[in-house]
mmCIF file of C-alpha atoms and ligand atoms in Angstrom:
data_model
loop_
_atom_site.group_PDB
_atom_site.id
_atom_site.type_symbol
_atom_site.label_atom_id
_atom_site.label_comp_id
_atom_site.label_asym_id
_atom_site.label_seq_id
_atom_site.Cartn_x
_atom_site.Cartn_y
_atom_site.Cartn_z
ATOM 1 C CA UNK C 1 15.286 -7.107 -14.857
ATOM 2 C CA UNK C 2 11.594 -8.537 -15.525
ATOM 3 C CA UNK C 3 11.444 -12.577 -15.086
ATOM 4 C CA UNK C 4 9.130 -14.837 -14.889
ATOM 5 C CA UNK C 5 7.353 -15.710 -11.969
ATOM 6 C CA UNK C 6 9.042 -19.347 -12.349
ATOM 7 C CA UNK C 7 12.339 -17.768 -12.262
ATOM 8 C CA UNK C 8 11.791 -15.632 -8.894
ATOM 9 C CA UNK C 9 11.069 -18.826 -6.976
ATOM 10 C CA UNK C 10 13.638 -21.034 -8.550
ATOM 11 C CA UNK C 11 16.051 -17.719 -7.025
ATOM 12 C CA UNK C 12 14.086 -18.094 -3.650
ATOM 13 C CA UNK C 13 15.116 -21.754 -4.021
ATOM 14 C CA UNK C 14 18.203 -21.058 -3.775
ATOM 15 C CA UNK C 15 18.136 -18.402 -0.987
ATOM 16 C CA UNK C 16 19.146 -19.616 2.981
ATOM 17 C CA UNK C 17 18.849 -16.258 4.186
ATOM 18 C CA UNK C 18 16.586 -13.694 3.293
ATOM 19 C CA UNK C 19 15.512 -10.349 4.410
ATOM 20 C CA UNK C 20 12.153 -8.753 3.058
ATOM 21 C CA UNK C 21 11.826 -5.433 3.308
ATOM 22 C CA UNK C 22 8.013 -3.373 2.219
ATOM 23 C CA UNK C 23 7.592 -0.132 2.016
ATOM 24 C CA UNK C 24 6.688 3.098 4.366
ATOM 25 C CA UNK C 25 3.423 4.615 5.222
ATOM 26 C CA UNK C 26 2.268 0.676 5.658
ATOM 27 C CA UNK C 27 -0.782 -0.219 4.050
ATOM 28 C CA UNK C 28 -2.497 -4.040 4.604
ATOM 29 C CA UNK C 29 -1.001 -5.411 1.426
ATOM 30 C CA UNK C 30 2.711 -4.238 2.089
ATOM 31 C CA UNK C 31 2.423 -5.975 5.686
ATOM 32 C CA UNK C 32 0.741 -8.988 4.528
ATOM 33 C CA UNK C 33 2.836 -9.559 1.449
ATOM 34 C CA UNK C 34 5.819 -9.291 3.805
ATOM 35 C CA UNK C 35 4.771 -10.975 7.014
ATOM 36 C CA UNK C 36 3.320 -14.030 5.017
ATOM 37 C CA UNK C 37 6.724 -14.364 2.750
ATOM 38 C CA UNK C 38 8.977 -14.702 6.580
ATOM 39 C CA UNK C 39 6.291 -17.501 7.376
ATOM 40 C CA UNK C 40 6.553 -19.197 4.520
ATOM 41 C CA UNK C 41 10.056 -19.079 4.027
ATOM 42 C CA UNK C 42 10.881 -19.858 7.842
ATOM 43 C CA UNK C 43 7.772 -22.570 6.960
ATOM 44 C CA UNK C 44 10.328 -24.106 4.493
ATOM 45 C CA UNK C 45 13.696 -24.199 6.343
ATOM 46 C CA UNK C 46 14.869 -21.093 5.775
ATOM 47 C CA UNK C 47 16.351 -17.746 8.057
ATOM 48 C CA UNK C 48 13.936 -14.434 7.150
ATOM 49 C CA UNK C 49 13.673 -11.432 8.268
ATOM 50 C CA UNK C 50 10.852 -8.510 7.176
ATOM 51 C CA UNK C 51 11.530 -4.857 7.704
ATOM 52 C CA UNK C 52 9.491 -1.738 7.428
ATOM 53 C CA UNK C 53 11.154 1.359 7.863
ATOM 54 C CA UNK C 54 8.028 3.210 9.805
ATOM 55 C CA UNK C 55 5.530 2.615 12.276
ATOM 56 C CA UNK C 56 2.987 0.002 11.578
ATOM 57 C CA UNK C 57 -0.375 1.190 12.271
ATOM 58 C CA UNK C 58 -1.296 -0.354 15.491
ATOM 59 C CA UNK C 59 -4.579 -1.777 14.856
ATOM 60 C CA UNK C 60 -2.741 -4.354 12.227
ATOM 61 C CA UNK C 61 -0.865 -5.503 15.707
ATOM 62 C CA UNK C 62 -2.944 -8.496 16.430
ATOM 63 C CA UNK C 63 -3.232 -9.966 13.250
ATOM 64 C CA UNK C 64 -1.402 -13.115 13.066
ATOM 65 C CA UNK C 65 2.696 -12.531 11.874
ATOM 66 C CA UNK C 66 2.432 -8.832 11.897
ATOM 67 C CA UNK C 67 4.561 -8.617 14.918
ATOM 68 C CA UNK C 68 7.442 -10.543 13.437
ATOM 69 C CA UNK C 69 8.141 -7.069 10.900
ATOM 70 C CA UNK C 70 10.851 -5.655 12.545
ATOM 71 C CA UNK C 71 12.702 -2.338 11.847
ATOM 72 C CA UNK C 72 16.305 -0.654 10.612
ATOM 73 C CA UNK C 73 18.020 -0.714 14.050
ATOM 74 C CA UNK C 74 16.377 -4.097 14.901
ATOM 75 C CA UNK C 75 18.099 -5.532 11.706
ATOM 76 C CA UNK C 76 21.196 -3.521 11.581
ATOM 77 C CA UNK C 77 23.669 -6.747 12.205
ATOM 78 C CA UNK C 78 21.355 -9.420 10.102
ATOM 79 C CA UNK C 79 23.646 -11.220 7.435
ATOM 80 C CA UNK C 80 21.601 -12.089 4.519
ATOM 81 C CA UNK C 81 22.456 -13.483 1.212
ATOM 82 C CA UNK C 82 18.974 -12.804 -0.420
ATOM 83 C CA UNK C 83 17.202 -9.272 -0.218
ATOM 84 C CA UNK C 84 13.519 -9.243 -1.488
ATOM 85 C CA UNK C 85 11.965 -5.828 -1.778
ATOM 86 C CA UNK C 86 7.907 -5.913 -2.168
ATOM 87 C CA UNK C 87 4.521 -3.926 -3.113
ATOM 88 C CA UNK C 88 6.714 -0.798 -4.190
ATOM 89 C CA UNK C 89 7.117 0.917 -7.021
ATOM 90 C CA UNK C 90 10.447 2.181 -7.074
ATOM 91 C CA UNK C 91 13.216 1.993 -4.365
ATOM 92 C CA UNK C 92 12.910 5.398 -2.403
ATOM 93 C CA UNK C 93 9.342 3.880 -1.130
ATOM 94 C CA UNK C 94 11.218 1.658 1.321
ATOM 95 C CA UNK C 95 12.827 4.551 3.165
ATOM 96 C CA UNK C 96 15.316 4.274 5.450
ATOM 97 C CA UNK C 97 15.208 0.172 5.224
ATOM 98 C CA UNK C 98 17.870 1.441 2.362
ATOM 99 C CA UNK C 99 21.005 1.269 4.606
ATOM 100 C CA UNK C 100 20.161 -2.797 5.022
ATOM 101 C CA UNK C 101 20.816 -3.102 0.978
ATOM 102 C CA UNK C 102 24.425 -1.783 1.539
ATOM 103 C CA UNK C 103 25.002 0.068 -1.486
ATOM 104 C CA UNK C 104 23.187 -3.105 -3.540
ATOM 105 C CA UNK C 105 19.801 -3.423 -6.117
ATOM 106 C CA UNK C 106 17.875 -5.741 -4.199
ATOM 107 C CA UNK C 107 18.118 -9.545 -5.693
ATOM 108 C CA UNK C 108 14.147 -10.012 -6.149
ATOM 109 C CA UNK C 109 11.424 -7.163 -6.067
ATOM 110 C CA UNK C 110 7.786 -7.900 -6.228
ATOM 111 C CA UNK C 111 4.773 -5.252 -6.937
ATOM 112 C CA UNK C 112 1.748 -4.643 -8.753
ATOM 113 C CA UNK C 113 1.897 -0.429 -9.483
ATOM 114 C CA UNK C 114 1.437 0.724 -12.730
ATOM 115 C CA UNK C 115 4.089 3.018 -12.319
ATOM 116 C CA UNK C 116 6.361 0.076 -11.591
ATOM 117 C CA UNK C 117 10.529 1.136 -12.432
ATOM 118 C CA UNK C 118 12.337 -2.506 -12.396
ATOM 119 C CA UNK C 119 15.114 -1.758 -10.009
ATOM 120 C CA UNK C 120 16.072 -5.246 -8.856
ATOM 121 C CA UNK C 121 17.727 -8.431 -10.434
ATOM 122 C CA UNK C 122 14.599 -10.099 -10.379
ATOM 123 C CA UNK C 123 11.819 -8.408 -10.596
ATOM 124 C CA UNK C 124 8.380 -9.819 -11.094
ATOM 125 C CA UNK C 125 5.786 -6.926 -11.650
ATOM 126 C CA UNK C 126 2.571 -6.931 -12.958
ATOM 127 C CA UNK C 127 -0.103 -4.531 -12.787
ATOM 128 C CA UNK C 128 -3.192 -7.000 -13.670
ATOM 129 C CA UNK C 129 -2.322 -8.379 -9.875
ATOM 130 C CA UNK C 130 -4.717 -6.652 -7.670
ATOM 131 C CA UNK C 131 -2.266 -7.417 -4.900
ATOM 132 C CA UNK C 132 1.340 -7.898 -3.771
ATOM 133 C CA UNK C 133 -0.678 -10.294 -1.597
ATOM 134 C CA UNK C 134 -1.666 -12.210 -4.661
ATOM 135 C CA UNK C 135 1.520 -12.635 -6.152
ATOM 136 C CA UNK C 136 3.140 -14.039 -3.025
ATOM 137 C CA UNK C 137 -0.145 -16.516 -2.459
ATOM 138 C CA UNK C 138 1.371 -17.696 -5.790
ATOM 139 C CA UNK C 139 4.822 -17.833 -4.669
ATOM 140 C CA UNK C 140 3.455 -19.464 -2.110
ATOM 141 C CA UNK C 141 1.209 -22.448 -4.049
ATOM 142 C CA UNK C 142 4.763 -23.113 -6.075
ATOM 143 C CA UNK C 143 6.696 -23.405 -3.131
ATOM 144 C CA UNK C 144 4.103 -26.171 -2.579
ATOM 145 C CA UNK C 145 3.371 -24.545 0.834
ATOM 146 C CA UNK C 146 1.501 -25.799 3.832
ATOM 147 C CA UNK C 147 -0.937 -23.222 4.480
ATOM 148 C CA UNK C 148 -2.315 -23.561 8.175
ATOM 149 C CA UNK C 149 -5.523 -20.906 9.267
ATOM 150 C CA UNK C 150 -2.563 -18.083 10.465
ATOM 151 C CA UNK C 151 -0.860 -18.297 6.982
ATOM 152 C CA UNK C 152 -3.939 -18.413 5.032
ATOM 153 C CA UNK C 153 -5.029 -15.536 7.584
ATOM 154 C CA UNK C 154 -2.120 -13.177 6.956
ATOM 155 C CA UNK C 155 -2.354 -13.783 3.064
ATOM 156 C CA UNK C 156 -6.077 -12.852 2.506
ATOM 157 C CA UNK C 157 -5.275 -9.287 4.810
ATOM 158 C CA UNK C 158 -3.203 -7.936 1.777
ATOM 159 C CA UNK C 159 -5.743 -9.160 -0.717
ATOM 160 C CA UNK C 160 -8.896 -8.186 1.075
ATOM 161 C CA UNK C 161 -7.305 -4.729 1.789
ATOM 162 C CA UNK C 162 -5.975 -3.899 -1.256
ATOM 163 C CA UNK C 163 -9.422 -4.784 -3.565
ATOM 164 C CA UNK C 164 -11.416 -2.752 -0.880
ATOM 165 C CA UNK C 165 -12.901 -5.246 0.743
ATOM 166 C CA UNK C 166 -13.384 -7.401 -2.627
ATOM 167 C CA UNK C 167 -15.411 -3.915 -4.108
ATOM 168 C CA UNK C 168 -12.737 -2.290 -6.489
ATOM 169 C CA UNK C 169 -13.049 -3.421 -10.199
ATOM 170 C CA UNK C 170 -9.676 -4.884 -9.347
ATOM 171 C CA UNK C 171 -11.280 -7.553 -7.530
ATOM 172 C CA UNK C 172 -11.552 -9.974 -10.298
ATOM 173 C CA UNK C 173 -12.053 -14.139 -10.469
ATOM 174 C CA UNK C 174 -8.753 -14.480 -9.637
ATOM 175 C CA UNK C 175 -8.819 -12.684 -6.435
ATOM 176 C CA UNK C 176 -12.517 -14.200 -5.137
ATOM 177 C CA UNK C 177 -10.966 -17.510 -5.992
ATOM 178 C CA UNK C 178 -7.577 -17.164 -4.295
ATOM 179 C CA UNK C 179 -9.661 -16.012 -1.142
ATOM 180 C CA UNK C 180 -11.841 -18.549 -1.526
ATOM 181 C CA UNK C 181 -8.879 -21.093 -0.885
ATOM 182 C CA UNK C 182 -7.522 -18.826 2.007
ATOM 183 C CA UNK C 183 -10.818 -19.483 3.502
ATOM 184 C CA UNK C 184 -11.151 -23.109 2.989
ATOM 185 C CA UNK C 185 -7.346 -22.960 4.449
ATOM 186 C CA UNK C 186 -9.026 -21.510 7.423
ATOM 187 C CA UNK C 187 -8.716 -17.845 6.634
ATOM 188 C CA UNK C 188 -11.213 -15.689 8.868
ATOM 189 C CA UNK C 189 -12.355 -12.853 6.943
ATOM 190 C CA UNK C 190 -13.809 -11.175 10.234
ATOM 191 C CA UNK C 191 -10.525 -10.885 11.585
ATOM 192 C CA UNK C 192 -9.340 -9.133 9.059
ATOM 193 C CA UNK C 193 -12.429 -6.778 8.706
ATOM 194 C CA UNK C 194 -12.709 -6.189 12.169
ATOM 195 C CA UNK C 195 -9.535 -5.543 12.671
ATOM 196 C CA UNK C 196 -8.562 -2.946 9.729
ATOM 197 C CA UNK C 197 -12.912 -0.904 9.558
ATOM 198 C CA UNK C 198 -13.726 -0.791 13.021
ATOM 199 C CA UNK C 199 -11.325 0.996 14.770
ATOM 200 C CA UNK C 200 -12.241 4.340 14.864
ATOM 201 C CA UNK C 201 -11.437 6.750 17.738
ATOM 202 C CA UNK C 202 -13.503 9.781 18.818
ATOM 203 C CA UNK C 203 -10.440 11.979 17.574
ATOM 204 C CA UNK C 204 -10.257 10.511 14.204
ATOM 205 C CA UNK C 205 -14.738 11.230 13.891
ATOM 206 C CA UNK C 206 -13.644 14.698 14.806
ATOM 207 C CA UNK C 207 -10.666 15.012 12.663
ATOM 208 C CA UNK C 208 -13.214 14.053 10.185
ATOM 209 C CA UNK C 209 -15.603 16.329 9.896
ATOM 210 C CA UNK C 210 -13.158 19.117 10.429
ATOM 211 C CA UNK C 211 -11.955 17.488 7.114
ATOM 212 C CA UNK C 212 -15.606 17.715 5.911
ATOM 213 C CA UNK C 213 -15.623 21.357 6.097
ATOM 214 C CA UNK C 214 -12.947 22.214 3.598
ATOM 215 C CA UNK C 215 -14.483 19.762 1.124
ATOM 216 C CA UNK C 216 -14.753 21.862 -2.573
ATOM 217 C CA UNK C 217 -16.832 19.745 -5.059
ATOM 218 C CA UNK C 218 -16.272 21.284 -8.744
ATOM 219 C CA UNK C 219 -16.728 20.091 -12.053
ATOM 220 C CA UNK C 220 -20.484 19.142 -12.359
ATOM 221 C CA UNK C 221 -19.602 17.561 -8.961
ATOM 222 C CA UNK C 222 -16.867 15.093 -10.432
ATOM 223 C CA UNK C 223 -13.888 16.156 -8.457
ATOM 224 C CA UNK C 224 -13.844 16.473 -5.114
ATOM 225 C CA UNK C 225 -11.121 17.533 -2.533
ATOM 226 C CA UNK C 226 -10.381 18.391 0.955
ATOM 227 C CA UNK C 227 -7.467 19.440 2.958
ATOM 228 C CA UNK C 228 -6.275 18.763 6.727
ATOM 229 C CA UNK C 229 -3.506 20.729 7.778
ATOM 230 C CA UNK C 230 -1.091 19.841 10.290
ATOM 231 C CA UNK C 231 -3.128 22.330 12.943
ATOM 232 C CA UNK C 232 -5.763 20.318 12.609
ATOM 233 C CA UNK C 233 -3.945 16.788 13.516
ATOM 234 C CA UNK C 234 -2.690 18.838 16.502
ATOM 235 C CA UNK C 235 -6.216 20.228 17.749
ATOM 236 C CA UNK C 236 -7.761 16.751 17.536
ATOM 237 C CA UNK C 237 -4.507 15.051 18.895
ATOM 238 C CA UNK C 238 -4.369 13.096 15.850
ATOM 239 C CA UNK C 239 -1.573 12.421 13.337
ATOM 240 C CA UNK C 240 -1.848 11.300 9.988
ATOM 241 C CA UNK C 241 -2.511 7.341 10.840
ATOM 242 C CA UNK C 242 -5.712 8.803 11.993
ATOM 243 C CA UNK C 243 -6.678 9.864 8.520
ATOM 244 C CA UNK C 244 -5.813 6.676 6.776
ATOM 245 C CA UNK C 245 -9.401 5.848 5.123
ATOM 246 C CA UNK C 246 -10.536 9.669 5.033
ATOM 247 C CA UNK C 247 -9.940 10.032 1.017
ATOM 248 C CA UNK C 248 -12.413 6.783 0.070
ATOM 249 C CA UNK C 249 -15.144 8.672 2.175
ATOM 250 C CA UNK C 250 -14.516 11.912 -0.458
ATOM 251 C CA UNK C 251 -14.726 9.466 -2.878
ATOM 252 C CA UNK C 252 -17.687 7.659 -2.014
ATOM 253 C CA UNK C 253 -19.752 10.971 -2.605
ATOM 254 C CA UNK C 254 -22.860 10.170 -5.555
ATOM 255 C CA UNK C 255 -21.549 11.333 -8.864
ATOM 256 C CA UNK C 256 -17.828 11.954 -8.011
ATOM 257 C CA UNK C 257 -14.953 11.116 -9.860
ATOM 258 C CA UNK C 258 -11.894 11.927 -8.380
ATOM 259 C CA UNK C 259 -11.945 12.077 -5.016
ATOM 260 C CA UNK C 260 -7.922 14.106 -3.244
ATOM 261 C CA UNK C 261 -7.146 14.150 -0.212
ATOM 262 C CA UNK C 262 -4.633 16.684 0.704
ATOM 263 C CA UNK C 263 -2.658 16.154 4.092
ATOM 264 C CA UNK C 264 0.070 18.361 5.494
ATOM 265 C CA UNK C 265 2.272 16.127 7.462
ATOM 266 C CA UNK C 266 4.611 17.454 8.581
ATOM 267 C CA UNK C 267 4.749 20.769 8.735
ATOM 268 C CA UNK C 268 6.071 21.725 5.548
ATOM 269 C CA UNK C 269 5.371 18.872 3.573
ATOM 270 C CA UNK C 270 2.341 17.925 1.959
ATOM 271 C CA UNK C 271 1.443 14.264 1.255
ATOM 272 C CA UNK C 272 -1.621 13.898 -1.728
ATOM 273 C CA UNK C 273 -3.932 11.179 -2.078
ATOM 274 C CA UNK C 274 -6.067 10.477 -5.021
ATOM 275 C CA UNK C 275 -8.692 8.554 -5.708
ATOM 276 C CA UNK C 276 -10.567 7.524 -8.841
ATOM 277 C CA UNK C 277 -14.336 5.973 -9.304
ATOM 278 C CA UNK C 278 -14.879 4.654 -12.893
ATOM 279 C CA UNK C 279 -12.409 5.834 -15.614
ATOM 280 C CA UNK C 280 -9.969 8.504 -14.355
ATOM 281 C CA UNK C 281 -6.011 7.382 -14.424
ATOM 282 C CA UNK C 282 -5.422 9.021 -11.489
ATOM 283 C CA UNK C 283 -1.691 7.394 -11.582
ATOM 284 C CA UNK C 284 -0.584 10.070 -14.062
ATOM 285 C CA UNK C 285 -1.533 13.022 -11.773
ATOM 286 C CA UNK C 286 0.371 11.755 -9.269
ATOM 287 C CA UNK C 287 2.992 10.695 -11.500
ATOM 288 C CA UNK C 288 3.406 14.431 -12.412
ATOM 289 C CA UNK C 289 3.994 15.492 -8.745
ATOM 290 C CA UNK C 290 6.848 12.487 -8.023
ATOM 291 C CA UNK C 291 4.593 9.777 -7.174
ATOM 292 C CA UNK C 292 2.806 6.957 -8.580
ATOM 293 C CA UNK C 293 0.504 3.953 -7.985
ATOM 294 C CA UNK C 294 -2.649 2.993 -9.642
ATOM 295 C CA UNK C 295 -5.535 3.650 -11.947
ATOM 296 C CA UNK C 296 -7.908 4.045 -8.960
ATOM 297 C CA UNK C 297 -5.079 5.209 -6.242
ATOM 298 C CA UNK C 298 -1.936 6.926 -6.306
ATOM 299 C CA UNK C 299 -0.323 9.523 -4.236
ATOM 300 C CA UNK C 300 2.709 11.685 -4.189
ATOM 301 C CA UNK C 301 4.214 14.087 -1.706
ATOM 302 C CA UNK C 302 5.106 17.578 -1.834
ATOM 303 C CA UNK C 303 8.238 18.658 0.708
ATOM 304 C CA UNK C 304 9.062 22.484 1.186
ATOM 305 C CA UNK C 305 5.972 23.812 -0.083
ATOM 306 C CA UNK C 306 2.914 25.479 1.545
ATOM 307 C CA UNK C 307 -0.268 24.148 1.502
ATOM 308 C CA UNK C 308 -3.046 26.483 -0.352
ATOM 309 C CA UNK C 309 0.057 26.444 -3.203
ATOM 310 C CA UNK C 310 -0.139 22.769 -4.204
ATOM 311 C CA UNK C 311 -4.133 22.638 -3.660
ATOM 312 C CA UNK C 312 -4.043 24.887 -6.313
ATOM 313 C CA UNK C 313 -1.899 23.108 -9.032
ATOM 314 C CA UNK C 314 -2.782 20.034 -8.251
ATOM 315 C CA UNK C 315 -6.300 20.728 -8.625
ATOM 316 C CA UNK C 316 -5.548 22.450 -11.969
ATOM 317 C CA UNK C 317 -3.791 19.010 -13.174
ATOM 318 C CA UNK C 318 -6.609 17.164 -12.025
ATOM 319 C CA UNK C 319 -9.446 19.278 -13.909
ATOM 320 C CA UNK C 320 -7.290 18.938 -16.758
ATOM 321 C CA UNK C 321 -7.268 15.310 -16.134
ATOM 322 C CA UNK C 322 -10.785 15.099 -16.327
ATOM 323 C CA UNK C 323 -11.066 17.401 -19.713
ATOM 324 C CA UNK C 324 -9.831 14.769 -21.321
ATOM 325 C CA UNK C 325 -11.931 12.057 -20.470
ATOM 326 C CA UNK C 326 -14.997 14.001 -20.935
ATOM 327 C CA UNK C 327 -13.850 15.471 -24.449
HETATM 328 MN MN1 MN F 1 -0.340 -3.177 -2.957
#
């Protein structure tokens, strides 16, 4: 049920043990929104835990509180009486983290996709939010938190990551004056940016332009796509971590609109990334294939299903998409 955002903490009040659980296929917002909620509640006298049910992409490792997200098995035996489920859309997004609820709706969700469900007791979502990250800075300022330089540190990763680097329209007053504060908390922005752009491997440059060759640009050069198949991961000795910022390079073409990225991984299953630049809801196409998101990024995935056949529907859906903004 939607609350307020006054209502969430005065239940987080009255939490003593909390587990907080994000979502799989990690991104910088789910692991900041989570890692930065255990601080702060641990900050404030209370037992948390934070669980994702997947591997956390390794160069996230050394950021400050990332190492405290454990997993299923590590939590199988922690007693809660306060679950808190965050940045996800609906409740199949946190996986296998599913056997911790027991059966239950989680007590408080919080998440900023469009495509947003409601599936807790409290839920706080809201899609103006350009972060989880935000909301739980929030959280955070009402809980009259202490931030010290790691908090502040861990808080800004979500919001930095999730606005692009402060360069999607999404990036509004709100979020250049929350970072501002992280910063003057002792955030260090080049932590953060070091840590999540500059970590590319030969294999993943390869991967890359083995990517580059499938690209198809159609549509007076508005939609773009490109494919890498799970033969490809293998010949480069990659897997699909490696390919995590490969759809905003499609996107970053002159001219291009909407920008998919189609990965098969694993064999057998296809997961879809889209990307929009100006005015395409891309949330809807992915909506249509079982996924969601937002406005600018969204993704779905396709299980059982060969590769050239969802290219070609999805690509259908997507010029059809685009029709209707240009009618
Ligand atoms: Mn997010």
């Amino acid at each position: 049920m939607l609350r307020t955002l006054n209502e969430v903490v005065e239940r987080i009040k009255e939490s003593k043990r909390i587990l907080v659980i994000g979502h799989t296929k990690p991104d910088g917002d789910d692991i900041s929104s989570i890692a930065t909620m255990v601080l702060m509640l641990r900050k404030i006298g209370k037992t948390a835990e934070g669980c994702i049910a997947d591997n956390i992409p390794w160069f996230y490792k050394n950021l400050y509180g990332v190492k405290e997200i454990k997993n299923v098995e590590q939590l199988g035996d922690y007693k809660y009486d306060t679950s808190m489920v965050v940045d996800c859309s609906e409740i199949s997004r946190i996986g296998d983290s599913i056997k911790l609820l027991k059966g239950k709706n989680p007590d408080i969700t919080l998440d900023h996709h469009k495509t947003n469900v409601g599936f807790g007791e409290f839920d706080f979502y809201d899609s103006s939010y350009a972060a989880t990250a935000v909301i739980v800075y929030e959280i955070g300022k009402e809980l009259g938190m202490k931030y010290d330089s790691n908090l502040s540190e861990i808080n800004l990763l979500g919001i930095a990551t999730d606005t692009g680097f402060f360069k999607y329209t999404n990036a509004n007053y709100k979020v250049f004056s929350y970072a501002a504060q992280l910063v003057k908390l002792g955030a260090n922005i080049q932590h953060i940016s070091s840590a999540v752009l500059e970590h590319k491997t030969i294999n993943e440059l390869k991967l890359q332009s083995e990517m580059l060759r499938t690209l198809k640009i159609k549509e007076d050069g508005k939609l773009a796509w490109a494919y890498i198949s799970s033969s490809m991961f293998k010949a480069n000795d990659c897997t699909d971590e490696d390919a995590g910022g490969f759809v905003g390079e499609i996107r970053a073409i002159y001219g291009v609109e909407i920008a998919i990225l189609f990965i098969e991984w694993p064999e057998n299953q296809v997961n879809i990334s889209f990307r929009s630049k100006n005015y395409v809801d891309v949330s809807k196409i992915a909506l249509d294939f079982g996924g969601g998101g937002h406005a600018r990024a969204s993704g779905c995935s396709c299980k059982n299903t060969k590769l050239e056949e969802v290219i070609k529907e999805v690509v259908l859906n997507a010029k059809k998409s685009l029709k209707e903004y240009t009618m």
